[in-house]
């Protein structure tokens, strides 16, 4: 399963495409992952040791991993050739020896017959158990791969949702700020720009996750069907072989043995493939472990090819823009509060500056960032934080009369209900933008991918390793049991024929060649002694 096996694996791991873009700035500093573990003999390179580390896109890596499963493949070839040779020899023998006294020595022994029956029963039972173990193994393997896949897809979807949430907030900030905190034109334009890029990144992530997970699921489904098919066909063959050898029908047993020869060869090849897969899964887990503990990834690794971190430039720009927008929103809001709401202007000035505002001054909203460099800022005394702005401002709302846009306070207070609700919306937006920052920063700095790898390697890898190893062993064991069962069919059916023939001869006191036996059974011919 060369290419399909490879794509299956690529897809399995890639599924973790939590990030949006392939890192644009590939540095020339490359770090090898799992170099120790992947040092294997490379058949494509004159059996020299492969030293390139874990790299699924390198054919030398795949060849050397495949070479580690060579004994199983060699065994499959040996079985294939040996049975073919044995059948050829048996065929030749039966041709040459025909008439030469093939039935001249009836060495029927009750003990040998019983022994062959016992072996038949034991090996048939072993083969049936092998099929059951195989079926169970494919279920477990499917379970662990699906669980890992689901986890990774959840992470990718979560990252994409965070990005979409973020651009949604930015877009809202652009429009909703309107009345109380309209953003400067250049900030509004840059919102469109950044939101467009983050949306594109998030769309790409979603699309890649969807297509990768679809491919993996298809591949897993195919593997499942193949394994179930192998287990089912083998079970049917084992039972048929058992029944046919009990009847002693030579031709039927031959057909079943022929089919068994093919399915056992296929099973052995499958077993070798799973050994390869088991090795590659182990390598990948080690590679992930090493990648996770690496210093905050500056160097390029083979894992980046399939699981890159987010485009640092786009995400960093988005983060900076988010802080900028947040800062501007809060500044505009506070300007409005201090220039209009908190100012006692004469009634002659008229709306929008005068709307009969009176009473205690409205506290300003705490800006989360410093003006100079947008670094984090702690709130000054007398400012309200975004969490409690809603409650605090509620106390400054007056009852208003007049049409909307021309409202005038008829009671003490400095905020009309319309102003209040807009201000609360802006405070919520500021809170939301600030709340999204850590998640976005995690995506930008690879922390999300790192965390996902860590979880996969801690929770996904042990069952994946165990189940792929067990599946390989189950396939090997099932084919060995089936081989022994096939041998038992041949031996037992021959013993059964011998017994039948020897029972036939009990009629006569003498051992007779075939022709005489026919004569003996024929009623018309007279009995003739040899
Ligand atoms: C790549 O290597 C060259 C020369 O070895 C060096 O000048 C350059 O800075 C390196 N680039 C990166 C991104 O590390
Ligand atoms: C998206 O934003 C909403 C409200 O702003 C929040 O409840 C939700 O948890 C956010 N989702 C993600 C994935 O951050
Ligand atoms: C992985 O192998 C490919 C193909 O040989 C090669 O182009 C790439 O540079 C390798 N990557 C690493 C990180 O070694
Ligand atoms: C608020 O007042 C300051 C100076 O008093 C002025 O620079 C600024 O433009 C005013 N803002 C608004 C929204 O009226
Ligand atoms: C203005 O507000 C005061 C209370 O501060 C109130 O007594 C008065 O009636 C209001 N004027 C108008 C025109 O609503």
mmCIF file with all atom_site columns, C-alpha atoms in Angstrom, residues 18-189:
data_model
loop_
_atom_site.group_PDB
_atom_site.id
_atom_site.type_symbol
_atom_site.label_atom_id
_atom_site.label_alt_id
_atom_site.label_comp_id
_atom_site.label_asym_id
_atom_site.label_entity_id
_atom_site.label_seq_id
_atom_site.pdbx_PDB_ins_code
_atom_site.Cartn_x
_atom_site.Cartn_y
_atom_site.Cartn_z
_atom_site.occupancy
_atom_site.B_iso_or_equiv
_atom_site.pdbx_formal_charge
_atom_site.auth_seq_id
_atom_site.auth_comp_id
_atom_site.auth_asym_id
_atom_site.auth_atom_id
_atom_site.pdbx_PDB_model_num
ATOM 1   C CA . UNK A 1 18  ? -4.508  23.646  13.281  1.00 0.00 ? 18  UNK A CA 1
ATOM 2   C CA . UNK A 1 19  ? -2.925  26.506  11.562  1.00 0.00 ? 19  UNK A CA 1
ATOM 3   C CA . UNK A 1 20  ? -3.677  28.385  8.534   1.00 0.00 ? 20  UNK A CA 1
ATOM 4   C CA . UNK A 1 21  ? -0.689  28.997  6.391   1.00 0.00 ? 21  UNK A CA 1
ATOM 5   C CA . UNK A 1 22  ? 2.477   27.253  5.546   1.00 0.00 ? 22  UNK A CA 1
ATOM 6   C CA . UNK A 1 23  ? 5.099   29.362  7.184   1.00 0.00 ? 23  UNK A CA 1
ATOM 7   C CA . UNK A 1 24  ? 6.238   31.758  4.523   1.00 0.00 ? 24  UNK A CA 1
ATOM 8   C CA . UNK A 1 25  ? 9.686   32.382  5.872   1.00 0.00 ? 25  UNK A CA 1
ATOM 9   C CA . UNK A 1 26  ? 11.294  28.978  5.784   1.00 0.00 ? 26  UNK A CA 1
ATOM 10  C CA . UNK A 1 27  ? 14.621  29.240  7.474   1.00 0.00 ? 27  UNK A CA 1
ATOM 11  C CA . UNK A 1 28  ? 17.541  27.134  6.362   1.00 0.00 ? 28  UNK A CA 1
ATOM 12  C CA . UNK A 1 29  ? 18.140  25.873  9.849   1.00 0.00 ? 29  UNK A CA 1
ATOM 13  C CA . UNK A 1 30  ? 16.628  22.397  9.839   1.00 0.00 ? 30  UNK A CA 1
ATOM 14  C CA . UNK A 1 31  ? 16.247  20.195  12.893  1.00 0.00 ? 31  UNK A CA 1
ATOM 15  C CA . UNK A 1 32  ? 16.003  16.435  12.566  1.00 0.00 ? 32  UNK A CA 1
ATOM 16  C CA . UNK A 1 33  ? 13.233  14.772  14.526  1.00 0.00 ? 33  UNK A CA 1
ATOM 17  C CA . UNK A 1 34  ? 13.447  11.259  15.962  1.00 0.00 ? 34  UNK A CA 1
ATOM 18  C CA . UNK A 1 35  ? 16.856  10.911  14.313  1.00 0.00 ? 35  UNK A CA 1
ATOM 19  C CA . UNK A 1 36  ? 17.944  8.169   16.704  1.00 0.00 ? 36  UNK A CA 1
ATOM 20  C CA . UNK A 1 37  ? 14.847  6.049   16.227  1.00 0.00 ? 37  UNK A CA 1
ATOM 21  C CA . UNK A 1 38  ? 14.715  6.364   12.447  1.00 0.00 ? 38  UNK A CA 1
ATOM 22  C CA . UNK A 1 39  ? 18.323  5.228   11.956  1.00 0.00 ? 39  UNK A CA 1
ATOM 23  C CA . UNK A 1 40  ? 17.518  2.125   9.940   1.00 0.00 ? 40  UNK A CA 1
ATOM 24  C CA . UNK A 1 41  ? 19.040  0.393   6.958   1.00 0.00 ? 41  UNK A CA 1
ATOM 25  C CA . UNK A 1 42  ? 17.892  1.978   3.730   1.00 0.00 ? 42  UNK A CA 1
ATOM 26  C CA . UNK A 1 43  ? 17.438  -0.491  0.851   1.00 0.00 ? 43  UNK A CA 1
ATOM 27  C CA . UNK A 1 44  ? 17.349  2.404   -1.658  1.00 0.00 ? 44  UNK A CA 1
ATOM 28  C CA . UNK A 1 45  ? 20.796  3.478   -0.560  1.00 0.00 ? 45  UNK A CA 1
ATOM 29  C CA . UNK A 1 46  ? 22.754  0.245   -0.589  1.00 0.00 ? 46  UNK A CA 1
ATOM 30  C CA . UNK A 1 47  ? 21.633  -0.713  2.937   1.00 0.00 ? 47  UNK A CA 1
ATOM 31  C CA . UNK A 1 48  ? 23.515  2.222   4.414   1.00 0.00 ? 48  UNK A CA 1
ATOM 32  C CA . UNK A 1 49  ? 21.898  3.725   7.496   1.00 0.00 ? 49  UNK A CA 1
ATOM 33  C CA . UNK A 1 50  ? 19.270  6.377   6.891   1.00 0.00 ? 50  UNK A CA 1
ATOM 34  C CA . UNK A 1 51  ? 20.070  9.554   8.823   1.00 0.00 ? 51  UNK A CA 1
ATOM 35  C CA . UNK A 1 52  ? 17.470  12.069  7.665   1.00 0.00 ? 52  UNK A CA 1
ATOM 36  C CA . UNK A 1 53  ? 15.188  11.812  10.689  1.00 0.00 ? 53  UNK A CA 1
ATOM 37  C CA . UNK A 1 54  ? 11.430  11.612  10.603  1.00 0.00 ? 54  UNK A CA 1
ATOM 38  C CA . UNK A 1 55  ? 10.280  12.897  7.220   1.00 0.00 ? 55  UNK A CA 1
ATOM 39  C CA . UNK A 1 56  ? 7.176   11.447  5.708   1.00 0.00 ? 56  UNK A CA 1
ATOM 40  C CA . UNK A 1 57  ? 7.852   13.103  2.353   1.00 0.00 ? 57  UNK A CA 1
ATOM 41  C CA . UNK A 1 58  ? 11.219  11.395  2.021   1.00 0.00 ? 58  UNK A CA 1
ATOM 42  C CA . UNK A 1 59  ? 11.133  8.102   0.146   1.00 0.00 ? 59  UNK A CA 1
ATOM 43  C CA . UNK A 1 60  ? 14.326  6.978   1.850   1.00 0.00 ? 60  UNK A CA 1
ATOM 44  C CA . UNK A 1 61  ? 12.583  7.301   5.188   1.00 0.00 ? 61  UNK A CA 1
ATOM 45  C CA . UNK A 1 62  ? 9.610   5.255   4.015   1.00 0.00 ? 62  UNK A CA 1
ATOM 46  C CA . UNK A 1 63  ? 11.863  2.662   2.415   1.00 0.00 ? 63  UNK A CA 1
ATOM 47  C CA . UNK A 1 64  ? 13.932  2.263   5.562   1.00 0.00 ? 64  UNK A CA 1
ATOM 48  C CA . UNK A 1 65  ? 10.792  2.023   7.699   1.00 0.00 ? 65  UNK A CA 1
ATOM 49  C CA . UNK A 1 66  ? 9.474   -0.561  5.247   1.00 0.00 ? 66  UNK A CA 1
ATOM 50  C CA . UNK A 1 67  ? 12.719  -2.469  5.413   1.00 0.00 ? 67  UNK A CA 1
ATOM 51  C CA . UNK A 1 68  ? 12.181  -2.958  9.120   1.00 0.00 ? 68  UNK A CA 1
ATOM 52  C CA . UNK A 1 69  ? 9.153   -5.054  8.171   1.00 0.00 ? 69  UNK A CA 1
ATOM 53  C CA . UNK A 1 70  ? 11.231  -7.057  5.677   1.00 0.00 ? 70  UNK A CA 1
ATOM 54  C CA . UNK A 1 71  ? 11.170  -10.327 7.663   1.00 0.00 ? 71  UNK A CA 1
ATOM 55  C CA . UNK A 1 72  ? 7.397   -10.490 7.431   1.00 0.00 ? 72  UNK A CA 1
ATOM 56  C CA . UNK A 1 73  ? 7.387   -9.724  3.713   1.00 0.00 ? 73  UNK A CA 1
ATOM 57  C CA . UNK A 1 74  ? 10.140  -12.315 3.182   1.00 0.00 ? 74  UNK A CA 1
ATOM 58  C CA . UNK A 1 75  ? 8.066   -14.820 5.105   1.00 0.00 ? 75  UNK A CA 1
ATOM 59  C CA . UNK A 1 76  ? 5.071   -14.057 2.874   1.00 0.00 ? 76  UNK A CA 1
ATOM 60  C CA . UNK A 1 77  ? 7.197   -14.619 -0.230  1.00 0.00 ? 77  UNK A CA 1
ATOM 61  C CA . UNK A 1 78  ? 8.618   -17.817 1.214   1.00 0.00 ? 78  UNK A CA 1
ATOM 62  C CA . UNK A 1 79  ? 5.164   -19.167 1.968   1.00 0.00 ? 79  UNK A CA 1
ATOM 63  C CA . UNK A 1 80  ? 3.922   -18.260 -1.486  1.00 0.00 ? 80  UNK A CA 1
ATOM 64  C CA . UNK A 1 81  ? 6.836   -19.950 -3.243  1.00 0.00 ? 81  UNK A CA 1
ATOM 65  C CA . UNK A 1 82  ? 7.033   -22.937 -0.912  1.00 0.00 ? 82  UNK A CA 1
ATOM 66  C CA . UNK A 1 83  ? 3.378   -23.869 -1.301  1.00 0.00 ? 83  UNK A CA 1
ATOM 67  C CA . UNK A 1 84  ? 3.556   -23.406 -5.064  1.00 0.00 ? 84  UNK A CA 1
ATOM 68  C CA . UNK A 1 85  ? 6.623   -25.632 -5.201  1.00 0.00 ? 85  UNK A CA 1
ATOM 69  C CA . UNK A 1 86  ? 5.050   -28.231 -2.949  1.00 0.00 ? 86  UNK A CA 1
ATOM 70  C CA . UNK A 1 87  ? 1.907   -28.307 -5.086  1.00 0.00 ? 87  UNK A CA 1
ATOM 71  C CA . UNK A 1 88  ? 4.009   -28.675 -8.221  1.00 0.00 ? 88  UNK A CA 1
ATOM 72  C CA . UNK A 1 89  ? 5.998   -31.531 -6.749  1.00 0.00 ? 89  UNK A CA 1
ATOM 73  C CA . UNK A 1 90  ? 2.860   -33.261 -5.480  1.00 0.00 ? 90  UNK A CA 1
ATOM 74  C CA . UNK A 1 91  ? 1.287   -32.886 -8.904  1.00 0.00 ? 91  UNK A CA 1
ATOM 75  C CA . UNK A 1 92  ? 4.338   -34.294 -10.669 1.00 0.00 ? 92  UNK A CA 1
ATOM 76  C CA . UNK A 1 93  ? 4.521   -37.152 -8.210  1.00 0.00 ? 93  UNK A CA 1
ATOM 77  C CA . UNK A 1 94  ? 0.919   -38.125 -8.655  1.00 0.00 ? 94  UNK A CA 1
ATOM 78  C CA . UNK A 1 95  ? 1.412   -38.031 -12.447 1.00 0.00 ? 95  UNK A CA 1
ATOM 79  C CA . UNK A 1 96  ? 4.583   -40.131 -12.408 1.00 0.00 ? 96  UNK A CA 1
ATOM 80  C CA . UNK A 1 97  ? 3.458   -42.554 -9.807  1.00 0.00 ? 97  UNK A CA 1
ATOM 81  C CA . UNK A 1 98  ? 0.032   -43.193 -11.303 1.00 0.00 ? 98  UNK A CA 1
ATOM 82  C CA . UNK A 1 99  ? -0.471  -46.852 -11.844 1.00 0.00 ? 99  UNK A CA 1
ATOM 83  C CA . UNK A 1 100 ? 2.882   -47.537 -10.288 1.00 0.00 ? 100 UNK A CA 1
ATOM 84  C CA . UNK A 1 101 ? 1.245   -48.732 -7.130  1.00 0.00 ? 101 UNK A CA 1
ATOM 85  C CA . UNK A 1 102 ? -0.032  -45.468 -5.673  1.00 0.00 ? 102 UNK A CA 1
ATOM 86  C CA . UNK A 1 103 ? -2.524  -47.445 -3.703  1.00 0.00 ? 103 UNK A CA 1
ATOM 87  C CA . UNK A 1 104 ? -0.191  -50.303 -3.058  1.00 0.00 ? 104 UNK A CA 1
ATOM 88  C CA . UNK A 1 105 ? 0.622   -49.330 0.517   1.00 0.00 ? 105 UNK A CA 1
ATOM 89  C CA . UNK A 1 106 ? -2.405  -48.696 2.665   1.00 0.00 ? 106 UNK A CA 1
ATOM 90  C CA . UNK A 1 107 ? -0.741  -47.730 5.882   1.00 0.00 ? 107 UNK A CA 1
ATOM 91  C CA . UNK A 1 108 ? -3.887  -46.813 7.742   1.00 0.00 ? 108 UNK A CA 1
ATOM 92  C CA . UNK A 1 109 ? -3.388  -46.470 11.423  1.00 0.00 ? 109 UNK A CA 1
ATOM 93  C CA . UNK A 1 110 ? -6.091  -45.682 13.900  1.00 0.00 ? 110 UNK A CA 1
ATOM 94  C CA . UNK A 1 111 ? -3.623  -43.673 16.006  1.00 0.00 ? 111 UNK A CA 1
ATOM 95  C CA . UNK A 1 112 ? -2.425  -41.486 13.141  1.00 0.00 ? 112 UNK A CA 1
ATOM 96  C CA . UNK A 1 113 ? -6.026  -40.879 12.135  1.00 0.00 ? 113 UNK A CA 1
ATOM 97  C CA . UNK A 1 114 ? -6.960  -39.789 15.651  1.00 0.00 ? 114 UNK A CA 1
ATOM 98  C CA . UNK A 1 115 ? -3.906  -37.567 15.860  1.00 0.00 ? 115 UNK A CA 1
ATOM 99  C CA . UNK A 1 116 ? -4.718  -35.894 12.549  1.00 0.00 ? 116 UNK A CA 1
ATOM 100 C CA . UNK A 1 117 ? -8.283  -35.323 13.691  1.00 0.00 ? 117 UNK A CA 1
ATOM 101 C CA . UNK A 1 118 ? -7.042  -33.792 16.930  1.00 0.00 ? 118 UNK A CA 1
ATOM 102 C CA . UNK A 1 119 ? -4.657  -31.485 15.060  1.00 0.00 ? 119 UNK A CA 1
ATOM 103 C CA . UNK A 1 120 ? -7.432  -30.530 12.670  1.00 0.00 ? 120 UNK A CA 1
ATOM 104 C CA . UNK A 1 121 ? -9.672  -29.569 15.568  1.00 0.00 ? 121 UNK A CA 1
ATOM 105 C CA . UNK A 1 122 ? -6.932  -27.673 17.404  1.00 0.00 ? 122 UNK A CA 1
ATOM 106 C CA . UNK A 1 123 ? -5.719  -25.734 14.382  1.00 0.00 ? 123 UNK A CA 1
ATOM 107 C CA . UNK A 1 124 ? -9.220  -24.950 13.193  1.00 0.00 ? 124 UNK A CA 1
ATOM 108 C CA . UNK A 1 125 ? -10.051 -23.613 16.638  1.00 0.00 ? 125 UNK A CA 1
ATOM 109 C CA . UNK A 1 126 ? -6.811  -21.590 16.620  1.00 0.00 ? 126 UNK A CA 1
ATOM 110 C CA . UNK A 1 127 ? -7.613  -20.140 13.210  1.00 0.00 ? 127 UNK A CA 1
ATOM 111 C CA . UNK A 1 128 ? -11.146 -19.237 14.290  1.00 0.00 ? 128 UNK A CA 1
ATOM 112 C CA . UNK A 1 129 ? -9.749  -17.548 17.392  1.00 0.00 ? 129 UNK A CA 1
ATOM 113 C CA . UNK A 1 130 ? -7.219  -15.769 15.164  1.00 0.00 ? 130 UNK A CA 1
ATOM 114 C CA . UNK A 1 131 ? -10.053 -14.398 13.034  1.00 0.00 ? 131 UNK A CA 1
ATOM 115 C CA . UNK A 1 132 ? -11.896 -13.242 16.141  1.00 0.00 ? 132 UNK A CA 1
ATOM 116 C CA . UNK A 1 133 ? -8.775  -11.528 17.509  1.00 0.00 ? 133 UNK A CA 1
ATOM 117 C CA . UNK A 1 134 ? -8.256  -9.880  14.141  1.00 0.00 ? 134 UNK A CA 1
ATOM 118 C CA . UNK A 1 135 ? -11.807 -8.605  14.113  1.00 0.00 ? 135 UNK A CA 1
ATOM 119 C CA . UNK A 1 136 ? -11.447 -7.301  17.652  1.00 0.00 ? 136 UNK A CA 1
ATOM 120 C CA . UNK A 1 137 ? -8.086  -5.709  16.788  1.00 0.00 ? 137 UNK A CA 1
ATOM 121 C CA . UNK A 1 138 ? -9.461  -3.809  13.826  1.00 0.00 ? 138 UNK A CA 1
ATOM 122 C CA . UNK A 1 139 ? -12.274 -2.482  16.020  1.00 0.00 ? 139 UNK A CA 1
ATOM 123 C CA . UNK A 1 140 ? -9.801  -1.205  18.609  1.00 0.00 ? 140 UNK A CA 1
ATOM 124 C CA . UNK A 1 141 ? -7.476  0.255   15.998  1.00 0.00 ? 141 UNK A CA 1
ATOM 125 C CA . UNK A 1 142 ? -10.394 2.005   14.387  1.00 0.00 ? 142 UNK A CA 1
ATOM 126 C CA . UNK A 1 143 ? -11.454 3.327   17.783  1.00 0.00 ? 143 UNK A CA 1
ATOM 127 C CA . UNK A 1 144 ? -8.066  4.791   18.656  1.00 0.00 ? 144 UNK A CA 1
ATOM 128 C CA . UNK A 1 145 ? -7.463  6.341   15.232  1.00 0.00 ? 145 UNK A CA 1
ATOM 129 C CA . UNK A 1 146 ? -10.935 7.849   15.184  1.00 0.00 ? 146 UNK A CA 1
ATOM 130 C CA . UNK A 1 147 ? -10.507 9.271   18.677  1.00 0.00 ? 147 UNK A CA 1
ATOM 131 C CA . UNK A 1 148 ? -7.203  10.912  17.734  1.00 0.00 ? 148 UNK A CA 1
ATOM 132 C CA . UNK A 1 149 ? -8.664  12.227  14.521  1.00 0.00 ? 149 UNK A CA 1
ATOM 133 C CA . UNK A 1 150 ? -11.713 13.635  16.272  1.00 0.00 ? 150 UNK A CA 1
ATOM 134 C CA . UNK A 1 151 ? -9.533  15.377  18.829  1.00 0.00 ? 151 UNK A CA 1
ATOM 135 C CA . UNK A 1 152 ? -7.396  16.979  16.171  1.00 0.00 ? 152 UNK A CA 1
ATOM 136 C CA . UNK A 1 153 ? -10.391 18.049  14.111  1.00 0.00 ? 153 UNK A CA 1
ATOM 137 C CA . UNK A 1 154 ? -11.924 19.607  17.210  1.00 0.00 ? 154 UNK A CA 1
ATOM 138 C CA . UNK A 1 155 ? -8.741  21.580  17.826  1.00 0.00 ? 155 UNK A CA 1
ATOM 139 C CA . UNK A 1 156 ? -8.604  22.790  14.245  1.00 0.00 ? 156 UNK A CA 1
ATOM 140 C CA . UNK A 1 157 ? -12.268 23.744  14.280  1.00 0.00 ? 157 UNK A CA 1
ATOM 141 C CA . UNK A 1 158 ? -11.771 25.542  17.582  1.00 0.00 ? 158 UNK A CA 1
ATOM 142 C CA . UNK A 1 159 ? -8.870  27.553  16.182  1.00 0.00 ? 159 UNK A CA 1
ATOM 143 C CA . UNK A 1 160 ? -10.900 28.444  13.081  1.00 0.00 ? 160 UNK A CA 1
ATOM 144 C CA . UNK A 1 161 ? -13.855 29.457  15.257  1.00 0.00 ? 161 UNK A CA 1
ATOM 145 C CA . UNK A 1 162 ? -11.628 31.680  17.380  1.00 0.00 ? 162 UNK A CA 1
ATOM 146 C CA . UNK A 1 163 ? -10.385 33.428  14.272  1.00 0.00 ? 163 UNK A CA 1
ATOM 147 C CA . UNK A 1 164 ? -13.884 33.886  12.887  1.00 0.00 ? 164 UNK A CA 1
ATOM 148 C CA . UNK A 1 165 ? -15.147 35.139  16.242  1.00 0.00 ? 165 UNK A CA 1
ATOM 149 C CA . UNK A 1 166 ? -12.341 37.639  16.239  1.00 0.00 ? 166 UNK A CA 1
ATOM 150 C CA . UNK A 1 167 ? -13.096 39.068  12.806  1.00 0.00 ? 167 UNK A CA 1
ATOM 151 C CA . UNK A 1 168 ? -16.773 39.111  13.689  1.00 0.00 ? 168 UNK A CA 1
ATOM 152 C CA . UNK A 1 169 ? -15.980 41.299  16.683  1.00 0.00 ? 169 UNK A CA 1
ATOM 153 C CA . UNK A 1 170 ? -13.811 43.593  14.599  1.00 0.00 ? 170 UNK A CA 1
ATOM 154 C CA . UNK A 1 171 ? -16.562 44.039  12.030  1.00 0.00 ? 171 UNK A CA 1
ATOM 155 C CA . UNK A 1 172 ? -19.065 44.756  14.774  1.00 0.00 ? 172 UNK A CA 1
ATOM 156 C CA . UNK A 1 173 ? -16.691 47.318  16.219  1.00 0.00 ? 173 UNK A CA 1
ATOM 157 C CA . UNK A 1 174 ? -16.622 49.072  12.873  1.00 0.00 ? 174 UNK A CA 1
ATOM 158 C CA . UNK A 1 175 ? -20.356 49.539  12.622  1.00 0.00 ? 175 UNK A CA 1
ATOM 159 C CA . UNK A 1 176 ? -21.752 49.473  16.148  1.00 0.00 ? 176 UNK A CA 1
ATOM 160 C CA . UNK A 1 177 ? -19.370 52.068  17.506  1.00 0.00 ? 177 UNK A CA 1
ATOM 161 C CA . UNK A 1 178 ? -21.293 54.472  15.261  1.00 0.00 ? 178 UNK A CA 1
ATOM 162 C CA . UNK A 1 179 ? -23.172 56.742  17.591  1.00 0.00 ? 179 UNK A CA 1
ATOM 163 C CA . UNK A 1 180 ? -20.898 56.946  20.579  1.00 0.00 ? 180 UNK A CA 1
ATOM 164 C CA . UNK A 1 181 ? -17.493 55.894  19.308  1.00 0.00 ? 181 UNK A CA 1
ATOM 165 C CA . UNK A 1 182 ? -17.158 56.048  15.553  1.00 0.00 ? 182 UNK A CA 1
ATOM 166 C CA . UNK A 1 183 ? -13.712 54.912  14.535  1.00 0.00 ? 183 UNK A CA 1
ATOM 167 C CA . UNK A 1 184 ? -11.390 57.006  12.388  1.00 0.00 ? 184 UNK A CA 1
ATOM 168 C CA . UNK A 1 185 ? -11.632 56.224  8.674   1.00 0.00 ? 185 UNK A CA 1
ATOM 169 C CA . UNK A 1 186 ? -8.167  54.704  8.432   1.00 0.00 ? 186 UNK A CA 1
ATOM 170 C CA . UNK A 1 187 ? -8.864  52.364  11.348  1.00 0.00 ? 187 UNK A CA 1
ATOM 171 C CA . UNK A 1 188 ? -12.140 51.282  9.758   1.00 0.00 ? 188 UNK A CA 1
ATOM 172 C CA . UNK A 1 189 ? -10.335 50.553  6.489   1.00 0.00 ? 189 UNK A CA 1
#
